[in-house]
Amino acid sequence: MGRLLIVAPGPTANGDLHLGHLAGPFLSADVCARYARASGRDTLFGTGVHFTQNYIVTTARRLGEQPEQLRLRAAEQVEATLAAAGIEPDGFVRFDERYVKTVRRFFERLHAEGQLRLRPMTFPYLPATGEFLTDAYVSGSCPVCLGEGCAGLCENCGHWIASGELIGPTSTQHPELAVELREREVLVLPLEEHRAALAAYFDRLAPTMRPRLAQLVEELMAAPLPDYPITLPIDWGIPAPFAETPGQVLYSDTETIAWSLHAIALAAEARGEVPGDHERYWTAQAAPEVVYFFGSDASFAFALAGTAMLLALGGLALPAHFVTNEFYELDSDKFSTSRGHVVTGRAT
């Protein structure tokens, strides 16, 4: 058997880990890694924190601090909470120049291989401030389930919702200002072009997928798959390295695979391996068994869009398992650091 690569995707760097994080993906990933090693399996376990989502900006505003300060403090808290719970990842992703280079290099490769397309997308726009609104910057009703929330990954139904598809979009930071819809050209990964390969892949995974993930995949594959934006016309995030999209940033939710590759490279180095190409641990030739542990709301980003990116690049191993967890709830709503109503994993 090839090496086992375990990835527990990092939470948004806008606060400490809560009990939902710990009792779900992090504890499960740690148990899996310990069991595999006790059985003699060569295993790498990577996790960390995600630093580029604009939920950091909105949470920082609510808390009255700077986004940079919040994401650095959150990373320290998450690492301390994992240690307090006895969870010991090999690699822990932080926001530094090496991470930025890894992400940019990943998307530059996708671009160089002709996998990205320049297409117009519609975004909510604030004429009063000149800002486009995406993800945490805009809220409304999901066109799939009608649940209230922000753009991006819908926490109610799991579908990915483009900002311009929200029903009744409102600025979360300036709710008093009028919103209109405007088009802007962005680079996208056309997921529909990978439909056949994705369908075959999920057919193979069907026996091990948990019900929520299986249902989501069935719903998504029953309709045309979206153009998934790689760049966005906002200013929070890693600057996009493409001439076609000046002034734009890389969409944080598309960093899933680059983040995972980086986490595993850090894990390998922490266990004594010589630093090198961040993709070498994931090559199909190396034949690793890749297992993800994450909350069900991340299923689209990692299972569908992430797999499509791997298929687009070619030569890299596809995940063997996605272990998804349901939400912990507080007052009939999910634990959410962004909403400020969590039970943290340690005394503060």
mmCIF file of C-alpha atoms in Angstrom:
data_model
loop_
_atom_site.group_PDB
_atom_site.id
_atom_site.type_symbol
_atom_site.label_atom_id
_atom_site.label_comp_id
_atom_site.label_asym_id
_atom_site.label_seq_id
_atom_site.Cartn_x
_atom_site.Cartn_y
_atom_site.Cartn_z
ATOM 1 C CA MET A 1 0.000 0.000 0.000
ATOM 2 C CA GLY A 2 1.140 3.548 -0.727
ATOM 3 C CA ARG A 3 1.626 6.201 1.884
ATOM 4 C CA LEU A 4 -1.502 7.427 3.693
ATOM 5 C CA LEU A 5 -2.036 11.188 3.404
ATOM 6 C CA ILE A 6 -4.554 12.570 5.903
ATOM 7 C CA VAL A 7 -5.840 16.115 5.474
ATOM 8 C CA ALA A 8 -8.088 17.979 7.910
ATOM 9 C CA PRO A 9 -8.762 21.282 6.115
ATOM 10 C CA GLY A 10 -8.095 24.266 8.307
ATOM 11 C CA PRO A 11 -10.867 26.511 9.600
ATOM 12 C CA THR A 12 -11.076 30.171 8.676
ATOM 13 C CA ALA A 13 -8.547 32.177 10.686
ATOM 14 C CA ASN A 14 -11.138 34.317 12.437
ATOM 15 C CA GLY A 15 -11.171 32.644 15.852
ATOM 16 C CA ASP A 16 -10.355 29.605 17.945
ATOM 17 C CA LEU A 17 -11.459 26.040 17.235
ATOM 18 C CA HIS A 18 -14.885 25.209 18.613
ATOM 19 C CA LEU A 19 -16.265 21.873 19.796
ATOM 20 C CA GLY A 20 -17.784 21.187 16.389
ATOM 21 C CA HIS A 21 -14.337 21.351 14.806
ATOM 22 C CA LEU A 22 -12.760 19.192 17.480
ATOM 23 C CA ALA A 23 -15.453 16.536 17.798
ATOM 24 C CA GLY A 24 -15.768 16.251 14.037
ATOM 25 C CA PRO A 25 -12.897 16.332 11.548
ATOM 26 C CA PHE A 26 -9.937 16.987 13.841
ATOM 27 C CA LEU A 27 -10.531 14.200 16.339
ATOM 28 C CA SER A 28 -11.408 11.771 13.537
ATOM 29 C CA ALA A 29 -8.307 12.651 11.530
ATOM 30 C CA ASP A 30 -6.076 12.277 14.587
ATOM 31 C CA VAL A 31 -7.568 8.868 15.461
ATOM 32 C CA CYS A 32 -7.116 7.723 11.866
ATOM 33 C CA ALA A 33 -3.462 8.810 11.818
ATOM 34 C CA ARG A 34 -2.708 7.128 15.170
ATOM 35 C CA TYR A 35 -4.423 3.890 14.156
ATOM 36 C CA ALA A 36 -2.664 3.787 10.798
ATOM 37 C CA ARG A 37 0.751 4.260 12.380
ATOM 38 C CA ALA A 38 0.023 1.677 15.064
ATOM 39 C CA SER A 39 -0.763 -0.707 12.213
ATOM 40 C CA GLY A 40 2.592 0.005 10.606
ATOM 41 C CA ARG A 41 1.307 2.325 7.859
ATOM 42 C CA ASP A 42 3.502 5.164 6.603
ATOM 43 C CA THR A 43 1.293 8.181 7.352
ATOM 44 C CA LEU A 44 1.403 11.966 7.043
ATOM 45 C CA PHE A 45 -1.210 14.169 8.741
ATOM 46 C CA GLY A 46 -1.563 17.799 7.703
ATOM 47 C CA THR A 47 -3.831 20.577 8.897
ATOM 48 C CA GLY A 48 -3.584 24.275 9.739
ATOM 49 C CA VAL A 49 -5.617 27.425 9.254
ATOM 50 C CA HIS A 50 -7.084 29.123 6.173
ATOM 51 C CA PHE A 51 -6.012 32.766 6.043
ATOM 52 C CA THR A 52 -7.500 34.330 2.900
ATOM 53 C CA GLN A 53 -11.293 34.090 3.287
ATOM 54 C CA ASN A 54 -13.010 37.451 3.622
ATOM 55 C CA TYR A 55 -14.899 36.198 6.689
ATOM 56 C CA ILE A 56 -11.716 37.310 8.458
ATOM 57 C CA VAL A 57 -12.402 40.881 7.345
ATOM 58 C CA THR A 58 -16.033 40.893 8.473
ATOM 59 C CA THR A 59 -15.250 39.226 11.810
ATOM 60 C CA ALA A 60 -12.400 41.669 12.459
ATOM 61 C CA ARG A 61 -14.751 44.572 11.844
ATOM 62 C CA ARG A 62 -17.272 43.115 14.289
ATOM 63 C CA LEU A 63 -14.537 42.653 16.908
ATOM 64 C CA GLY A 64 -12.963 46.060 16.310
ATOM 65 C CA GLU A 65 -9.521 44.858 15.262
ATOM 66 C CA GLN A 66 -7.405 44.634 12.133
ATOM 67 C CA PRO A 67 -7.821 41.552 9.892
ATOM 68 C CA GLU A 68 -4.066 40.859 9.942
ATOM 69 C CA GLN A 69 -4.030 40.841 13.732
ATOM 70 C CA LEU A 70 -7.079 38.589 13.880
ATOM 71 C CA ARG A 71 -5.729 35.936 11.526
ATOM 72 C CA LEU A 72 -2.382 35.750 13.318
ATOM 73 C CA ARG A 73 -4.076 35.492 16.718
ATOM 74 C CA ALA A 74 -6.496 32.861 15.412
ATOM 75 C CA ALA A 75 -3.654 30.694 14.112
ATOM 76 C CA GLU A 76 -1.999 30.750 17.528
ATOM 77 C CA GLN A 77 -5.292 29.869 19.211
ATOM 78 C CA VAL A 78 -6.018 26.974 16.849
ATOM 79 C CA GLU A 79 -2.560 25.496 17.319
ATOM 80 C CA ALA A 80 -2.827 25.832 21.110
ATOM 81 C CA THR A 81 -6.271 24.205 21.141
ATOM 82 C CA LEU A 82 -5.079 21.236 19.088
ATOM 83 C CA ALA A 83 -2.199 20.780 21.533
ATOM 84 C CA ALA A 84 -4.555 21.031 24.522
ATOM 85 C CA ALA A 85 -6.747 18.309 22.978
ATOM 86 C CA GLY A 86 -3.734 16.075 22.333
ATOM 87 C CA ILE A 87 -4.162 16.255 18.558
ATOM 88 C CA GLU A 88 -0.748 16.127 16.890
ATOM 89 C CA PRO A 89 -0.627 16.938 13.168
ATOM 90 C CA ASP A 90 2.706 16.568 11.418
ATOM 91 C CA GLY A 91 2.295 19.715 9.337
ATOM 92 C CA PHE A 92 0.470 22.947 10.200
ATOM 93 C CA VAL A 93 -0.247 25.524 7.494
ATOM 94 C CA ARG A 94 0.438 29.162 8.324
ATOM 95 C CA PHE A 95 0.207 32.225 6.139
ATOM 96 C CA ASP A 96 3.694 33.032 4.879
ATOM 97 C CA GLU A 97 5.534 33.764 1.653
ATOM 98 C CA ARG A 98 6.090 30.079 0.954
ATOM 99 C CA TYR A 99 2.359 29.396 1.135
ATOM 100 C CA VAL A 100 1.613 32.302 -1.194
ATOM 101 C CA LYS A 101 4.161 30.991 -3.702
ATOM 102 C CA THR A 102 2.669 27.489 -3.533
ATOM 103 C CA VAL A 103 -0.829 28.793 -4.255
ATOM 104 C CA ARG A 104 0.264 31.075 -7.077
ATOM 105 C CA ARG A 105 2.392 28.346 -8.664
ATOM 106 C CA PHE A 106 -0.541 25.910 -8.545
ATOM 107 C CA PHE A 107 -2.854 28.281 -10.412
ATOM 108 C CA GLU A 108 -0.144 29.387 -12.810
ATOM 109 C CA ARG A 109 0.189 25.744 -13.812
ATOM 110 C CA LEU A 110 -3.563 25.406 -14.340
ATOM 111 C CA HIS A 111 -3.476 28.571 -16.430
ATOM 112 C CA ALA A 112 -0.436 27.500 -18.473
ATOM 113 C CA GLU A 113 -2.117 24.201 -19.321
ATOM 114 C CA GLY A 114 -5.153 25.992 -20.719
ATOM 115 C CA GLN A 115 -7.589 24.900 -18.021
ATOM 116 C CA LEU A 116 -8.870 28.380 -17.096
ATOM 117 C CA ARG A 117 -11.236 30.559 -19.133
ATOM 118 C CA LEU A 118 -11.848 34.309 -19.061
ATOM 119 C CA ARG A 119 -15.606 34.785 -18.742
ATOM 120 C CA PRO A 120 -18.004 37.478 -17.503
ATOM 121 C CA MET A 121 -19.667 36.900 -14.146
ATOM 122 C CA THR A 122 -22.301 38.953 -12.373
ATOM 123 C CA PHE A 123 -21.563 40.346 -8.925
ATOM 124 C CA PRO A 124 -23.470 42.524 -6.466
ATOM 125 C CA TYR A 125 -21.891 45.977 -6.514
ATOM 126 C CA LEU A 126 -22.009 49.011 -4.217
ATOM 127 C CA PRO A 127 -21.984 52.169 -6.375
ATOM 128 C CA ALA A 128 -21.475 54.304 -3.252
ATOM 129 C CA THR A 129 -18.132 52.667 -2.426
ATOM 130 C CA GLY A 130 -17.094 51.136 -5.756
ATOM 131 C CA GLU A 131 -16.870 47.639 -4.200
ATOM 132 C CA PHE A 132 -17.863 44.267 -5.599
ATOM 133 C CA LEU A 133 -19.431 41.950 -3.003
ATOM 134 C CA THR A 134 -18.521 38.287 -2.670
ATOM 135 C CA ASP A 135 -18.915 35.614 0.025
ATOM 136 C CA ALA A 136 -18.868 37.212 3.501
ATOM 137 C CA TYR A 137 -19.398 40.676 2.044
ATOM 138 C CA VAL A 138 -22.910 39.870 0.801
ATOM 139 C CA SER A 139 -25.941 38.058 2.185
ATOM 140 C CA GLY A 140 -29.303 37.035 0.794
ATOM 141 C CA SER A 141 -31.366 33.946 0.063
ATOM 142 C CA CYS A 142 -29.918 30.825 -1.532
ATOM 143 C CA PRO A 143 -31.632 30.178 -4.909
ATOM 144 C CA VAL A 144 -31.470 26.416 -4.259
ATOM 145 C CA CYS A 145 -32.878 26.038 -0.730
ATOM 146 C CA LEU A 146 -34.030 29.644 0.021
ATOM 147 C CA GLY A 147 -32.018 29.596 3.247
ATOM 148 C CA GLU A 148 -30.557 32.888 4.436
ATOM 149 C CA GLY A 149 -26.802 33.285 4.359
ATOM 150 C CA CYS A 150 -23.780 34.636 2.556
ATOM 151 C CA ALA A 151 -22.614 33.869 -0.962
ATOM 152 C CA GLY A 152 -20.225 30.990 -1.655
ATOM 153 C CA LEU A 153 -20.853 27.692 0.082
ATOM 154 C CA CYS A 154 -24.418 27.543 1.375
ATOM 155 C CA GLU A 155 -24.383 26.213 4.939
ATOM 156 C CA ASN A 156 -27.967 24.993 4.568
ATOM 157 C CA CYS A 157 -27.881 22.889 1.385
ATOM 158 C CA GLY A 158 -24.157 22.653 0.591
ATOM 159 C CA HIS A 159 -24.415 24.061 -2.937
ATOM 160 C CA TRP A 160 -21.971 26.693 -4.102
ATOM 161 C CA ILE A 161 -23.815 29.939 -4.795
ATOM 162 C CA ALA A 162 -22.258 32.625 -6.968
ATOM 163 C CA SER A 163 -22.602 36.094 -5.437
ATOM 164 C CA GLY A 164 -24.700 37.287 -8.357
ATOM 165 C CA GLU A 165 -27.176 34.416 -7.878
ATOM 166 C CA LEU A 166 -28.216 35.370 -4.341
ATOM 167 C CA ILE A 167 -31.836 36.444 -4.003
ATOM 168 C CA GLY A 168 -32.117 39.936 -2.513
ATOM 169 C CA PRO A 169 -28.377 40.601 -2.040
ATOM 170 C CA THR A 170 -27.430 43.013 0.740
ATOM 171 C CA SER A 171 -24.028 44.259 1.831
ATOM 172 C CA THR A 172 -23.105 42.765 5.205
ATOM 173 C CA GLN A 173 -20.827 45.688 6.031
ATOM 174 C CA HIS A 174 -22.999 48.496 4.615
ATOM 175 C CA PRO A 175 -26.593 47.184 4.741
ATOM 176 C CA GLU A 176 -27.966 50.706 4.355
ATOM 177 C CA LEU A 177 -26.409 51.154 0.892
ATOM 178 C CA ALA A 178 -28.136 50.252 -2.373
ATOM 179 C CA VAL A 179 -26.807 47.226 -4.248
ATOM 180 C CA GLU A 180 -26.874 46.693 -7.991
ATOM 181 C CA LEU A 181 -25.599 43.895 -10.240
ATOM 182 C CA ARG A 182 -22.615 44.411 -12.499
ATOM 183 C CA GLU A 183 -20.550 42.168 -14.734
ATOM 184 C CA ARG A 184 -16.806 41.723 -14.457
ATOM 185 C CA GLU A 185 -14.572 39.329 -16.391
ATOM 186 C CA VAL A 186 -12.832 36.774 -14.181
ATOM 187 C CA LEU A 187 -10.904 33.581 -14.781
ATOM 188 C CA VAL A 188 -12.951 30.453 -14.122
ATOM 189 C CA LEU A 189 -12.513 26.696 -14.031
ATOM 190 C CA PRO A 190 -15.401 25.343 -16.162
ATOM 191 C CA LEU A 191 -16.488 22.369 -14.076
ATOM 192 C CA GLU A 192 -18.897 21.145 -16.749
ATOM 193 C CA GLU A 193 -15.916 20.258 -18.954
ATOM 194 C CA HIS A 194 -14.965 17.629 -16.359
ATOM 195 C CA ARG A 195 -18.440 16.137 -15.953
ATOM 196 C CA ALA A 196 -17.679 12.674 -17.388
ATOM 197 C CA ALA A 197 -14.536 12.186 -15.290
ATOM 198 C CA LEU A 198 -16.265 13.482 -12.157
ATOM 199 C CA ALA A 199 -19.245 11.169 -12.688
ATOM 200 C CA ALA A 200 -16.973 8.138 -13.057
ATOM 201 C CA TYR A 201 -14.969 9.171 -10.009
ATOM 202 C CA PHE A 202 -17.994 9.577 -7.737
ATOM 203 C CA ASP A 203 -19.433 6.293 -8.988
ATOM 204 C CA ARG A 204 -16.292 4.612 -7.654
ATOM 205 C CA LEU A 205 -16.565 6.469 -4.335
ATOM 206 C CA ALA A 206 -20.293 5.839 -3.880
ATOM 207 C CA PRO A 207 -19.937 2.890 -1.417
ATOM 208 C CA THR A 208 -18.003 5.023 1.096
ATOM 209 C CA MET A 209 -19.683 8.409 0.802
ATOM 210 C CA ARG A 210 -21.819 9.489 3.735
ATOM 211 C CA PRO A 211 -25.481 10.280 2.955
ATOM 212 C CA ARG A 212 -25.218 14.088 2.942
ATOM 213 C CA LEU A 213 -22.265 14.047 0.538
ATOM 214 C CA ALA A 214 -23.896 11.424 -1.690
ATOM 215 C CA GLN A 215 -27.086 13.506 -1.878
ATOM 216 C CA LEU A 216 -25.160 16.682 -2.684
ATOM 217 C CA VAL A 217 -23.203 14.981 -5.464
ATOM 218 C CA GLU A 218 -26.425 13.583 -6.932
ATOM 219 C CA GLU A 219 -28.044 17.035 -6.889
ATOM 220 C CA LEU A 220 -25.025 18.749 -8.420
ATOM 221 C CA MET A 221 -24.566 16.191 -11.191
ATOM 222 C CA ALA A 222 -28.260 16.430 -12.124
ATOM 223 C CA ALA A 223 -27.758 19.978 -13.458
ATOM 224 C CA PRO A 224 -25.093 21.805 -15.469
ATOM 225 C CA LEU A 225 -21.999 22.315 -13.329
ATOM 226 C CA PRO A 226 -21.029 25.956 -12.758
ATOM 227 C CA ASP A 227 -18.107 28.007 -13.962
ATOM 228 C CA TYR A 228 -16.116 28.173 -10.733
ATOM 229 C CA PRO A 229 -14.327 31.539 -10.368
ATOM 230 C CA ILE A 230 -10.602 31.368 -9.765
ATOM 231 C CA THR A 231 -10.199 35.149 -9.513
ATOM 232 C CA LEU A 232 -12.434 37.774 -7.893
ATOM 233 C CA PRO A 233 -12.613 41.586 -8.216
ATOM 234 C CA ILE A 234 -11.978 42.263 -4.514
ATOM 235 C CA ASP A 235 -8.856 43.301 -2.610
ATOM 236 C CA TRP A 236 -8.621 40.730 0.226
ATOM 237 C CA GLY A 237 -6.659 37.649 -0.787
ATOM 238 C CA ILE A 238 -3.584 36.568 -2.699
ATOM 239 C CA PRO A 239 -3.051 38.811 -5.766
ATOM 240 C CA ALA A 240 -3.867 36.913 -8.960
ATOM 241 C CA PRO A 241 -0.753 36.469 -11.147
ATOM 242 C CA PHE A 242 -2.587 36.791 -14.474
ATOM 243 C CA ALA A 243 -2.410 39.578 -17.046
ATOM 244 C CA GLU A 244 -6.101 39.089 -17.923
ATOM 245 C CA THR A 245 -7.303 39.978 -14.422
ATOM 246 C CA PRO A 246 -5.352 43.008 -13.162
ATOM 247 C CA GLY A 247 -6.188 44.067 -9.623
ATOM 248 C CA GLN A 248 -8.017 40.825 -8.815
ATOM 249 C CA VAL A 249 -7.231 38.208 -6.170
ATOM 250 C CA LEU A 250 -7.373 34.429 -6.164
ATOM 251 C CA TYR A 251 -10.685 33.165 -4.791
ATOM 252 C CA SER A 252 -9.922 31.768 -1.347
ATOM 253 C CA ASP A 253 -12.308 28.805 -1.683
ATOM 254 C CA THR A 254 -10.361 27.557 -4.707
ATOM 255 C CA GLU A 255 -7.147 27.203 -2.676
ATOM 256 C CA THR A 256 -8.308 23.784 -1.438
ATOM 257 C CA ILE A 257 -5.857 21.576 -3.333
ATOM 258 C CA ALA A 258 -2.895 23.952 -3.166
ATOM 259 C CA TRP A 259 -3.517 24.276 0.596
ATOM 260 C CA SER A 260 -3.625 20.465 0.930
ATOM 261 C CA LEU A 261 -0.430 19.953 -1.077
ATOM 262 C CA HIS A 262 1.295 22.505 1.138
ATOM 263 C CA ALA A 263 0.011 20.878 4.340
ATOM 264 C CA ILE A 264 1.364 17.475 3.318
ATOM 265 C CA ALA A 265 4.714 18.921 2.211
ATOM 266 C CA LEU A 266 5.081 20.558 5.633
ATOM 267 C CA ALA A 267 4.123 17.263 7.291
ATOM 268 C CA ALA A 268 6.783 15.362 5.364
ATOM 269 C CA GLU A 269 9.458 17.903 6.228
ATOM 270 C CA ALA A 270 8.498 17.838 9.907
ATOM 271 C CA ARG A 271 9.109 14.084 9.838
ATOM 272 C CA GLY A 272 12.608 14.556 8.470
ATOM 273 C CA GLU A 273 12.186 14.558 4.688
ATOM 274 C CA VAL A 274 14.149 16.970 2.523
ATOM 275 C CA PRO A 275 12.112 19.956 1.247
ATOM 276 C CA GLY A 276 11.217 19.723 -2.423
ATOM 277 C CA ASP A 277 8.418 19.928 -4.948
ATOM 278 C CA HIS A 278 5.150 20.252 -3.013
ATOM 279 C CA GLU A 279 3.361 17.968 -5.498
ATOM 280 C CA ARG A 280 5.722 15.005 -5.267
ATOM 281 C CA TYR A 281 3.849 13.360 -2.376
ATOM 282 C CA TRP A 282 0.603 13.394 -4.401
ATOM 283 C CA THR A 283 1.807 12.036 -7.726
ATOM 284 C CA ALA A 284 -0.170 9.157 -9.177
ATOM 285 C CA GLN A 285 3.146 7.337 -9.565
ATOM 286 C CA ALA A 286 3.740 7.527 -5.791
ATOM 287 C CA ALA A 287 0.237 6.017 -5.359
ATOM 288 C CA PRO A 288 -0.700 7.605 -2.004
ATOM 289 C CA GLU A 289 -4.066 7.011 -0.374
ATOM 290 C CA VAL A 290 -5.510 10.483 0.275
ATOM 291 C CA VAL A 291 -8.193 10.810 2.949
ATOM 292 C CA TYR A 292 -10.005 14.049 3.814
ATOM 293 C CA PHE A 293 -11.868 14.845 7.031
ATOM 294 C CA PHE A 294 -14.107 17.933 6.940
ATOM 295 C CA GLY A 295 -17.512 19.358 7.821
ATOM 296 C CA SER A 296 -20.275 18.739 5.315
ATOM 297 C CA ASP A 297 -20.411 22.431 4.329
ATOM 298 C CA ALA A 298 -16.966 22.087 2.695
ATOM 299 C CA SER A 299 -18.041 19.216 0.414
ATOM 300 C CA PHE A 300 -18.426 21.234 -2.780
ATOM 301 C CA ALA A 301 -15.072 22.999 -2.438
ATOM 302 C CA PHE A 302 -13.014 19.906 -1.646
ATOM 303 C CA ALA A 303 -14.896 16.940 -3.096
ATOM 304 C CA LEU A 304 -16.255 18.373 -6.345
ATOM 305 C CA ALA A 305 -14.250 21.485 -7.251
ATOM 306 C CA GLY A 306 -11.041 20.157 -5.698
ATOM 307 C CA THR A 307 -11.294 16.867 -7.558
ATOM 308 C CA ALA A 308 -11.998 18.767 -10.789
ATOM 309 C CA MET A 309 -8.745 20.703 -10.309
ATOM 310 C CA LEU A 310 -6.805 17.474 -9.825
ATOM 311 C CA LEU A 311 -8.409 16.034 -12.949
ATOM 312 C CA ALA A 312 -7.575 19.210 -14.880
ATOM 313 C CA LEU A 313 -3.910 19.038 -13.905
ATOM 314 C CA GLY A 314 -3.527 15.286 -14.329
ATOM 315 C CA GLY A 315 -0.749 13.162 -12.851
ATOM 316 C CA LEU A 316 -1.882 13.621 -9.236
ATOM 317 C CA ALA A 317 -3.674 11.096 -7.039
ATOM 318 C CA LEU A 318 -7.387 11.601 -6.493
ATOM 319 C CA PRO A 319 -8.762 11.400 -2.928
ATOM 320 C CA ALA A 320 -9.712 7.891 -1.880
ATOM 321 C CA HIS A 321 -12.156 8.908 0.856
ATOM 322 C CA PHE A 322 -14.045 11.960 2.095
ATOM 323 C CA VAL A 323 -15.105 11.589 5.725
ATOM 324 C CA THR A 324 -17.738 14.265 6.294
ATOM 325 C CA ASN A 325 -19.258 15.415 9.568
ATOM 326 C CA GLU A 326 -22.576 17.055 10.412
ATOM 327 C CA PHE A 327 -22.839 20.335 12.324
ATOM 328 C CA TYR A 328 -22.894 20.802 16.045
ATOM 329 C CA GLU A 329 -25.749 23.179 16.866
ATOM 330 C CA LEU A 330 -26.326 25.946 19.383
ATOM 331 C CA ASP A 331 -29.853 27.384 19.717
ATOM 332 C CA SER A 332 -30.897 25.402 16.618
ATOM 333 C CA ASP A 333 -28.122 26.923 14.512
ATOM 334 C CA LYS A 334 -24.686 25.613 13.568
ATOM 335 C CA PHE A 335 -21.643 26.482 15.645
ATOM 336 C CA SER A 336 -20.046 29.348 13.749
ATOM 337 C CA THR A 337 -16.978 31.388 14.562
ATOM 338 C CA SER A 338 -18.059 33.997 12.001
ATOM 339 C CA ARG A 339 -21.350 34.499 13.859
ATOM 340 C CA GLY A 340 -19.644 34.707 17.233
ATOM 341 C CA HIS A 341 -21.739 32.039 18.966
ATOM 342 C CA VAL A 342 -19.319 29.203 19.625
ATOM 343 C CA VAL A 343 -18.164 27.037 22.491
ATOM 344 C CA THR A 344 -14.398 26.990 22.165
ATOM 345 C CA GLY A 345 -12.241 23.934 22.642
ATOM 346 C CA ARG A 346 -10.234 25.237 25.595
ATOM 347 C CA ALA A 347 -10.396 27.723 28.444
ATOM 348 C CA THR A 348 -9.308 31.223 27.378
#
